[in-house]
Amino acid sequence: MEIKSVPFFNYPWVYEQHEEEIKSVMQDVLKRGAFILQKELDEFEKSISKFIDIKHVFGVADGTNALNLALIATGIGRGSEVILPSHTYVASAAAIHYVGATPVPVECGVDHMLDANLIKKAITKRTRAIMPVQLNGRTCNMQEIQMIADEANLLIIEDAAQALGSKFKGRFAGTFGAAGTFSFFPAKVLGCFGDGGAVVTNDDAIGEKLGLLRDHGRNEKGNVVAWGTNSRLDNLQAAVLSVKLKYYVNDINRRRELANLYDSNLKDIEQLNLPPPPSNDGDYFDVYQNYELEADNRDELKSYLAEYGIGTLIQFGGKAIHQHKELGFEGISLPVTEQMYDRFLMLPMNTSLTDYDVEYVCERLHNFYKQ
Ligand SMILES: *Cc1c(COP(=O)(O)O)cnc(C)c1O
């Protein structure tokens, strides 16, 4: 069999996909010298607001900053605890740490999302919020999480960095809690040419705080009325993102097609646990930021695929939050998550892939387990 190169992620594609259109939009912005807090940012924020049906949207420096600002604006700080899944990026926990609160990691369930059944056990007198992470482009069962939050009087801050456009029961990721956040890192479902993010809310008071926070506490007249910081999405990035947003629904559909193709080609391999396939009538609408499966003999499989030119990735450097001893998570045991981490693997998932690329990857997976 011929060897084909299927990189895990195609970074040049972020630009190439709409090269001409992006060039002209960027030139326009550059020639006008419209760099900071200009109309392209405003327009992009309005488009996101319309797309996911939310009142307030603020483009910020990156997804980590978005989480930081969301926590500050909702008043979570020193002495508080925030519950989050241990299967997430270190940024989710770091944002909690940096407002002086304590991240409390819990297990994930079979779909790799925060296990709602285990949230209650983690609640203490100091718990102020739950941070569900809408991982891999899927939205948690927010009905269950909302019920727990209501009962214990907790806020929900959603880390939807990986899930723009994903839905649960028809409602968009990022719009369930007091605030939600997105990342536009190049490899994210909606990626820009560097770092970028957004923080969103339906709450007017929180929205007002977020607007001040991201621009030095300055109000519309330019007067400083509160402590703030500098966390603004570049106008140039906003212009690029608006171009990409026009094609975004198509991009999501393509990702769902690819997920379907993986699913139908791989579902017979009993050594694999696949993510849920896309469904059109269920509660979940997944956008497949990642195609993360669990595999027997994961490390051997990874090397085998590499020999055939196929790039794979173990998410978050192969460590759950609570496994970072250097960050002070000593003595926490989450066996379900730990066992999954020995088996997690992500296959290539992006809009530059052809059907043939996916079929080639699947064929290699079949061959590996036949040996
Ligand atoms: C990417 C990501 C972030 C952070 O986003 P940045 O834009 O890289 O700061 C936070 N949480 C999750 C789950 C992510 O995947």
CSV table of C-alpha atoms and ligand atoms in Angstrom, one decimal:
chain,number,residue,atom,x,y,z
A,1,MET,CA,0.0,0.0,0.0
A,2,GLU,CA,1.2,3.5,-0.8
A,3,ILE,CA,2.1,5.7,2.1
A,4,LYS,CA,0.1,8.9,2.3
A,5,SER,CA,0.7,11.9,4.5
A,6,VAL,CA,-2.2,12.8,6.7
A,7,PRO,CA,-1.0,15.4,9.2
A,8,PHE,CA,-2.9,15.7,12.4
A,9,PHE,CA,-3.6,19.4,11.7
A,10,ASN,CA,-3.0,21.4,8.5
A,11,TYR,CA,-2.0,24.9,9.8
A,12,PRO,CA,-1.4,26.5,6.4
A,13,TRP,CA,-5.0,25.5,5.5
A,14,VAL,CA,-6.3,28.1,8.1
A,15,TYR,CA,-5.2,30.7,5.6
A,16,GLU,CA,-5.3,28.8,2.3
A,17,GLN,CA,-9.0,27.8,2.6
A,18,HIS,CA,-10.2,31.4,1.8
A,19,GLU,CA,-6.9,33.0,0.7
A,20,GLU,CA,-8.2,35.6,-1.7
A,21,GLU,CA,-11.0,36.8,0.3
A,22,ILE,CA,-9.0,37.0,3.5
A,23,LYS,CA,-6.2,38.9,1.7
A,24,SER,CA,-8.5,41.6,0.5
A,25,VAL,CA,-10.2,42.0,3.9
A,26,MET,CA,-6.8,42.2,5.6
A,27,GLN,CA,-5.5,44.7,3.2
A,28,ASP,CA,-8.5,46.9,3.7
A,29,VAL,CA,-8.1,46.8,7.5
A,30,LEU,CA,-4.3,47.4,7.2
A,31,LYS,CA,-4.6,50.3,4.8
A,32,ARG,CA,-7.1,52.0,7.1
A,33,GLY,CA,-4.8,51.4,10.1
A,34,ALA,CA,-7.8,50.0,11.9
A,35,PHE,CA,-6.1,47.9,14.5
A,36,ILE,CA,-7.8,48.2,17.9
A,37,LEU,CA,-11.5,48.2,18.8
A,38,GLN,CA,-12.6,49.1,15.3
A,39,LYS,CA,-15.7,48.3,13.3
A,40,GLU,CA,-14.6,44.8,12.2
A,41,LEU,CA,-14.5,43.7,15.9
A,42,ASP,CA,-17.9,45.2,16.5
A,43,GLU,CA,-19.3,43.5,13.5
A,44,PHE,CA,-17.7,40.1,14.4
A,45,GLU,CA,-19.1,40.4,17.9
A,46,LYS,CA,-22.6,41.1,16.5
A,47,SER,CA,-22.3,38.1,14.1
A,48,ILE,CA,-21.4,35.7,17.0
A,49,SER,CA,-24.2,37.2,19.1
A,50,LYS,CA,-26.7,36.4,16.3
A,51,PHE,CA,-25.2,33.0,15.5
A,52,ILE,CA,-25.5,31.6,19.0
A,53,ASP,CA,-28.4,33.8,20.1
A,54,ILE,CA,-26.7,35.6,23.0
A,55,LYS,CA,-27.0,39.2,24.1
A,56,HIS,CA,-23.4,40.3,24.9
A,57,VAL,CA,-20.2,39.2,23.1
A,58,PHE,CA,-16.7,40.5,23.7
A,59,GLY,CA,-13.7,39.6,21.6
A,60,VAL,CA,-10.8,39.1,23.9
A,61,ALA,CA,-7.1,38.2,23.7
A,62,ASP,CA,-7.6,34.4,23.9
A,63,GLY,CA,-9.7,31.6,25.4
A,64,THR,CA,-7.8,31.6,28.6
A,65,ASN,CA,-8.3,35.3,29.1
A,66,ALA,CA,-11.9,34.8,28.3
A,67,LEU,CA,-12.2,32.4,31.2
A,68,ASN,CA,-10.3,34.7,33.5
A,69,LEU,CA,-12.6,37.7,32.7
A,70,ALA,CA,-15.7,35.5,33.0
A,71,LEU,CA,-14.7,34.4,36.5
A,72,ILE,CA,-13.8,38.0,37.6
A,73,ALA,CA,-17.0,39.4,36.2
A,74,THR,CA,-19.1,36.8,38.0
A,75,GLY,CA,-17.4,37.6,41.3
A,76,ILE,CA,-15.5,34.3,41.8
A,77,GLY,CA,-12.4,34.8,43.7
A,78,ARG,CA,-10.3,34.1,46.8
A,79,GLY,CA,-11.6,31.2,49.0
A,80,SER,CA,-14.0,29.9,46.4
A,81,GLU,CA,-14.0,26.4,44.8
A,82,VAL,CA,-14.9,25.8,41.2
A,83,ILE,CA,-15.8,22.2,40.0
A,84,LEU,CA,-14.5,21.2,36.6
A,85,PRO,CA,-13.8,18.0,34.7
A,86,SER,CA,-10.3,16.7,35.1
A,87,HIS,CA,-10.3,16.0,31.4
A,88,THR,CA,-9.7,19.5,30.2
A,89,TYR,CA,-6.9,21.8,29.1
A,90,VAL,CA,-4.7,23.2,31.9
A,91,ALA,CA,-6.1,26.7,31.0
A,92,SER,CA,-9.5,25.9,32.5
A,93,ALA,CA,-7.9,25.2,35.9
A,94,ALA,CA,-5.3,28.0,35.6
A,95,ALA,CA,-8.0,30.6,35.0
A,96,ILE,CA,-9.6,29.5,38.3
A,97,HIS,CA,-6.3,29.5,40.1
A,98,TYR,CA,-5.5,33.0,38.9
A,99,VAL,CA,-8.6,34.6,40.4
A,100,GLY,CA,-7.5,33.1,43.7
A,101,ALA,CA,-10.0,30.3,43.7
A,102,THR,CA,-9.4,26.5,43.9
A,103,PRO,CA,-10.1,24.2,40.9
A,104,VAL,CA,-11.7,21.0,42.0
A,105,PRO,CA,-11.3,18.4,39.3
A,106,VAL,CA,-13.8,15.5,38.9
A,107,GLU,CA,-14.2,12.4,36.7
A,108,CYS,CA,-15.5,12.4,33.1
A,109,GLY,CA,-18.1,10.0,31.8
A,110,VAL,CA,-18.2,7.6,28.9
A,111,ASP,CA,-18.6,10.5,26.4
A,112,HIS,CA,-15.5,12.1,27.8
A,113,MET,CA,-17.5,15.0,29.3
A,114,LEU,CA,-17.9,16.1,32.9
A,115,ASP,CA,-19.7,13.3,34.7
A,116,ALA,CA,-22.8,15.1,36.2
A,117,ASN,CA,-23.4,12.2,38.6
A,118,LEU,CA,-20.2,13.0,40.5
A,119,ILE,CA,-20.6,16.8,40.8
A,120,LYS,CA,-22.7,16.6,44.0
A,121,LYS,CA,-20.0,14.7,45.8
A,122,ALA,CA,-17.5,17.4,45.1
A,123,ILE,CA,-19.6,20.3,46.4
A,124,THR,CA,-18.5,21.8,49.7
A,125,LYS,CA,-19.4,25.0,51.6
A,126,ARG,CA,-16.9,26.9,49.5
A,127,THR,CA,-18.1,25.8,46.1
A,128,ARG,CA,-19.3,28.8,44.1
A,129,ALA,CA,-19.4,27.5,40.5
A,130,ILE,CA,-19.4,24.6,38.1
A,131,MET,CA,-17.3,25.0,35.0
A,132,PRO,CA,-18.5,22.4,32.4
A,133,VAL,CA,-16.1,22.0,29.5
A,134,GLN,CA,-17.8,21.6,26.2
A,135,LEU,CA,-15.0,19.3,25.1
A,136,ASN,CA,-14.2,18.0,21.6
A,137,GLY,CA,-17.1,20.1,20.1
A,138,ARG,CA,-19.8,18.4,22.2
A,139,THR,CA,-22.0,20.1,24.8
A,140,CYS,CA,-22.6,18.5,28.2
A,141,ASN,CA,-26.0,17.4,29.3
A,142,MET,CA,-26.7,20.9,30.6
A,143,GLN,CA,-30.1,20.0,31.9
A,144,GLU,CA,-28.6,17.8,34.6
A,145,ILE,CA,-25.8,20.3,35.4
A,146,GLN,CA,-28.3,23.2,35.6
A,147,MET,CA,-30.4,21.2,38.1
A,148,ILE,CA,-27.5,20.5,40.3
A,149,ALA,CA,-26.3,24.1,40.1
A,150,ASP,CA,-29.8,25.4,40.9
A,151,GLU,CA,-30.2,23.1,43.9
A,152,ALA,CA,-26.8,24.1,45.4
A,153,ASN,CA,-27.1,27.8,44.3
A,154,LEU,CA,-24.0,27.6,42.1
A,155,LEU,CA,-23.1,29.6,39.1
A,156,ILE,CA,-22.2,28.0,35.8
A,157,ILE,CA,-19.3,29.3,33.8
A,158,GLU,CA,-19.0,27.4,30.5
A,159,ASP,CA,-15.6,26.7,28.9
A,160,ALA,CA,-16.9,26.3,25.3
A,161,ALA,CA,-13.4,26.9,23.8
A,162,GLN,CA,-13.8,23.9,21.6
A,163,ALA,CA,-17.5,24.1,20.9
A,164,LEU,CA,-18.7,27.2,18.9
A,165,GLY,CA,-21.9,26.1,17.2
A,166,SER,CA,-22.4,22.9,19.3
A,167,LYS,CA,-25.8,22.5,20.9
A,168,PHE,CA,-27.6,20.6,23.6
A,169,LYS,CA,-31.4,20.4,23.2
A,170,GLY,CA,-31.2,23.1,20.5
A,171,ARG,CA,-29.4,25.6,22.7
A,172,PHE,CA,-25.9,26.7,21.9
A,173,ALA,CA,-22.8,25.9,23.9
A,174,GLY,CA,-21.6,29.0,25.8
A,175,THR,CA,-25.2,30.3,26.4
A,176,PHE,CA,-26.3,28.2,29.4
A,177,GLY,CA,-24.5,29.8,32.3
A,178,ALA,CA,-23.7,33.1,33.8
A,179,ALA,CA,-20.9,33.4,31.2
A,180,GLY,CA,-19.4,31.3,28.4
A,181,THR,CA,-16.1,31.4,26.7
A,182,PHE,CA,-14.6,30.6,23.2
A,183,SER,CA,-11.1,30.2,21.8
A,184,PHE,CA,-10.1,31.1,18.2
A,185,PHE,CA,-6.6,29.5,18.5
A,186,PRO,CA,-5.8,28.4,14.9
A,187,ALA,CA,-6.5,24.8,15.4
A,188,LYS,CA,-9.9,25.4,17.0
A,189,VAL,CA,-13.1,24.9,15.0
A,190,LEU,CA,-13.2,28.6,14.2
A,191,GLY,CA,-9.5,29.6,14.1
A,192,CYS,CA,-7.7,32.9,13.5
A,193,PHE,CA,-4.1,33.7,12.7
A,194,GLY,CA,-2.8,33.6,16.2
A,195,ASP,CA,-4.5,33.9,19.6
A,196,GLY,CA,-8.0,35.1,20.0
A,197,GLY,CA,-11.1,34.4,22.1
A,198,ALA,CA,-14.5,35.6,23.2
A,199,VAL,CA,-16.5,35.8,26.4
A,200,VAL,CA,-20.3,35.9,26.2
A,201,THR,CA,-23.3,36.4,28.5
A,202,ASN,CA,-27.0,37.1,28.6
A,203,ASP,CA,-26.7,39.0,31.8
A,204,ASP,CA,-26.6,42.9,31.4
A,205,ALA,CA,-24.7,43.5,34.6
A,206,ILE,CA,-22.1,40.8,33.9
A,207,GLY,CA,-21.9,42.1,30.3
A,208,GLU,CA,-21.2,45.6,31.5
A,209,LYS,CA,-18.4,44.4,33.7
A,210,LEU,CA,-16.8,42.3,30.9
A,211,GLY,CA,-16.8,45.3,28.6
A,212,LEU,CA,-15.0,47.4,31.1
A,213,LEU,CA,-12.6,44.6,32.1
A,214,ARG,CA,-11.2,43.9,28.7
A,215,ASP,CA,-10.3,47.6,28.0
A,216,HIS,CA,-8.7,49.0,31.2
A,217,GLY,CA,-12.0,49.6,33.0
A,218,ARG,CA,-12.8,52.3,30.4
A,219,ASN,CA,-16.4,53.1,29.5
A,220,GLU,CA,-17.7,54.2,26.1
A,221,LYS,CA,-16.6,57.8,26.8
A,222,GLY,CA,-13.1,56.6,27.6
A,223,ASN,CA,-13.3,57.3,31.3
A,224,VAL,CA,-11.9,54.8,33.8
A,225,VAL,CA,-14.7,53.7,36.0
A,226,ALA,CA,-13.4,50.4,37.3
A,227,TRP,CA,-10.2,48.3,37.5
A,228,GLY,CA,-9.7,46.5,34.2
A,229,THR,CA,-7.0,44.9,32.1
A,230,ASN,CA,-6.0,44.8,28.4
A,231,SER,CA,-7.6,41.9,26.7
A,232,ARG,CA,-8.9,42.9,23.2
A,233,LEU,CA,-9.3,40.7,20.2
A,234,ASP,CA,-7.2,42.4,17.4
A,235,ASN,CA,-9.4,44.1,14.8
A,236,LEU,CA,-7.4,42.3,12.1
A,237,GLN,CA,-8.2,38.9,13.6
A,238,ALA,CA,-11.8,39.9,13.9
A,239,ALA,CA,-11.9,40.7,10.2
A,240,VAL,CA,-10.4,37.3,9.4
A,241,LEU,CA,-12.8,35.6,11.7
A,242,SER,CA,-15.8,37.2,10.1
A,243,VAL,CA,-14.8,35.8,6.7
A,244,LYS,CA,-14.5,32.4,8.2
A,245,LEU,CA,-17.7,32.7,10.1
A,246,LYS,CA,-19.6,33.0,6.7
A,247,TYR,CA,-18.5,29.4,5.9
A,248,TYR,CA,-18.8,28.1,9.4
A,249,VAL,CA,-22.0,26.2,9.1
A,250,ASN,CA,-20.5,24.4,6.0
A,251,ASP,CA,-17.4,23.6,8.0
A,252,ILE,CA,-19.4,22.1,10.8
A,253,ASN,CA,-21.3,20.0,8.4
A,254,ARG,CA,-18.1,18.8,6.8
A,255,ARG,CA,-16.7,17.8,10.3
A,256,ARG,CA,-19.9,15.9,11.0
A,257,GLU,CA,-19.6,14.1,7.7
A,258,LEU,CA,-16.0,13.1,8.5
A,259,ALA,CA,-17.1,11.9,12.0
A,260,ASN,CA,-19.7,9.8,10.3
A,261,LEU,CA,-17.2,8.4,7.9
A,262,TYR,CA,-14.8,7.5,10.8
A,263,ASP,CA,-17.8,6.0,12.7
A,264,SER,CA,-19.0,3.7,9.9
A,265,ASN,CA,-15.5,2.6,9.0
A,266,LEU,CA,-14.3,1.9,12.6
A,267,LYS,CA,-17.3,0.8,14.5
A,268,ASP,CA,-16.5,-2.9,14.0
A,269,ILE,CA,-13.2,-2.7,15.7
A,270,GLU,CA,-13.8,-4.0,19.2
A,271,GLN,CA,-10.5,-2.7,20.5
A,272,LEU,CA,-11.7,0.9,20.0
A,273,ASN,CA,-14.3,3.0,21.9
A,274,LEU,CA,-15.5,5.7,19.4
A,275,PRO,CA,-17.0,9.0,20.3
A,276,PRO,CA,-20.8,9.3,19.8
A,277,PRO,CA,-21.6,9.6,16.1
A,278,PRO,CA,-23.4,12.8,14.8
A,279,SER,CA,-27.1,12.6,15.3
A,280,ASN,CA,-29.8,14.8,13.8
A,281,ASP,CA,-32.7,14.0,16.1
A,282,GLY,CA,-31.1,13.5,19.5
A,283,ASP,CA,-30.3,16.1,22.2
A,284,TYR,CA,-26.7,16.5,21.1
A,285,PHE,CA,-25.4,18.5,18.1
A,286,ASP,CA,-21.7,18.0,18.1
A,287,VAL,CA,-19.3,20.1,15.9
A,288,TYR,CA,-16.3,17.7,16.2
A,289,GLN,CA,-13.5,20.0,17.2
A,290,ASN,CA,-11.7,16.7,17.8
A,291,TYR,CA,-12.3,13.0,17.0
A,292,GLU,CA,-11.1,11.5,20.3
A,293,LEU,CA,-11.4,7.8,20.7
A,294,GLU,CA,-10.1,5.2,23.2
A,295,ALA,CA,-7.8,2.5,21.9
A,296,ASP,CA,-6.3,-0.7,23.1
A,297,ASN,CA,-2.5,-0.7,22.7
A,298,ARG,CA,-2.7,3.0,22.2
A,299,ASP,CA,1.0,3.8,22.2
A,300,GLU,CA,1.8,1.0,19.6
A,301,LEU,CA,-1.1,2.2,17.5
A,302,LYS,CA,0.2,5.8,17.6
A,303,SER,CA,3.6,4.7,16.3
A,304,TYR,CA,2.2,2.4,13.7
A,305,LEU,CA,0.0,5.2,12.3
A,306,ALA,CA,3.0,7.5,12.3
A,307,GLU,CA,4.9,5.0,10.2
A,308,TYR,CA,2.2,5.3,7.6
A,309,GLY,CA,2.3,9.1,7.6
A,310,ILE,CA,-0.7,9.6,9.9
A,311,GLY,CA,-0.5,12.3,12.6
A,312,THR,CA,-2.4,11.7,15.8
A,313,LEU,CA,-2.4,13.5,19.1
A,314,ILE,CA,-3.0,12.6,22.8
A,315,GLN,CA,-5.0,15.6,24.0
A,316,PHE,CA,-3.5,17.8,26.7
A,317,GLY,CA,-0.1,16.2,26.6
A,318,GLY,CA,-1.6,13.0,28.0
A,319,LYS,CA,-2.3,14.3,31.5
A,320,ALA,CA,-5.5,15.1,33.2
A,321,ILE,CA,-5.7,18.2,35.4
A,322,HIS,CA,-5.3,16.3,38.7
A,323,GLN,CA,-2.3,14.4,37.3
A,324,HIS,CA,-0.2,17.7,37.4
A,325,LYS,CA,1.5,17.2,40.7
A,326,GLU,CA,3.6,20.4,40.1
A,327,LEU,CA,0.4,22.4,40.2
A,328,GLY,CA,-0.5,21.1,43.7
A,329,PHE,CA,-2.9,18.3,42.8
A,330,GLU,CA,-1.3,15.8,45.2
A,331,GLY,CA,-3.2,12.8,46.3
A,332,ILE,CA,-6.3,13.1,44.2
A,333,SER,CA,-7.4,9.8,42.5
A,334,LEU,CA,-9.8,9.8,39.6
A,335,PRO,CA,-9.5,6.2,38.3
A,336,VAL,CA,-12.0,6.4,35.5
A,337,THR,CA,-10.3,9.4,33.9
A,338,GLU,CA,-6.8,7.9,34.6
A,339,GLN,CA,-7.8,4.7,32.8
A,340,MET,CA,-9.2,6.7,29.9
A,341,TYR,CA,-6.0,8.7,29.6
A,342,ASP,CA,-4.0,5.5,29.0
A,343,ARG,CA,-6.3,4.9,25.9
A,344,PHE,CA,-7.1,8.4,24.6
A,345,LEU,CA,-6.1,9.2,21.0
A,346,MET,CA,-7.2,11.8,18.6
A,347,LEU,CA,-7.4,11.1,14.8
A,348,PRO,CA,-7.0,13.9,12.2
A,349,MET,CA,-10.2,16.0,12.2
A,350,ASN,CA,-10.3,19.2,10.1
A,351,THR,CA,-11.9,20.5,6.9
A,352,SER,CA,-8.8,20.0,4.8
A,353,LEU,CA,-9.3,16.2,4.9
A,354,THR,CA,-10.7,14.4,2.0
A,355,ASP,CA,-12.9,11.3,2.3
A,356,TYR,CA,-10.0,9.3,0.9
A,357,ASP,CA,-7.7,10.6,3.7
A,358,VAL,CA,-10.2,9.3,6.3
A,359,GLU,CA,-10.6,6.0,4.5
A,360,TYR,CA,-6.8,5.6,4.4
A,361,VAL,CA,-6.6,6.2,8.2
A,362,CYS,CA,-9.4,3.7,8.9
A,363,GLU,CA,-7.8,1.1,6.7
A,364,ARG,CA,-4.5,1.4,8.7
A,365,LEU,CA,-6.4,1.1,12.0
A,366,HIS,CA,-8.0,-2.1,10.7
A,367,ASN,CA,-4.7,-3.5,9.6
A,368,PHE,CA,-3.1,-2.7,13.0
A,369,TYR,CA,-5.7,-4.7,15.0
A,370,LYS,CA,-5.6,-7.6,12.5
A,371,GLN,CA,-1.9,-8.2,13.1
B,1,LIG,C1,-8.0,25.9,23.7
B,1,LIG,C2,-8.7,25.8,25.0
B,1,LIG,C3,-8.7,26.8,26.0
B,1,LIG,C4,-7.8,28.0,25.9
B,1,LIG,O1,-7.9,28.7,24.8
B,1,LIG,P1,-6.7,29.7,24.3
B,1,LIG,O2,-7.3,30.5,23.3
B,1,LIG,O3,-5.6,28.7,23.8
B,1,LIG,O4,-6.2,30.4,25.5
B,1,LIG,C5,-9.4,26.6,27.2
B,1,LIG,N1,-10.1,25.5,27.4
B,1,LIG,C6,-10.1,24.5,26.5
B,1,LIG,C7,-10.9,23.3,26.8
B,1,LIG,C8,-9.4,24.6,25.3
B,1,LIG,O5,-9.4,23.6,24.4
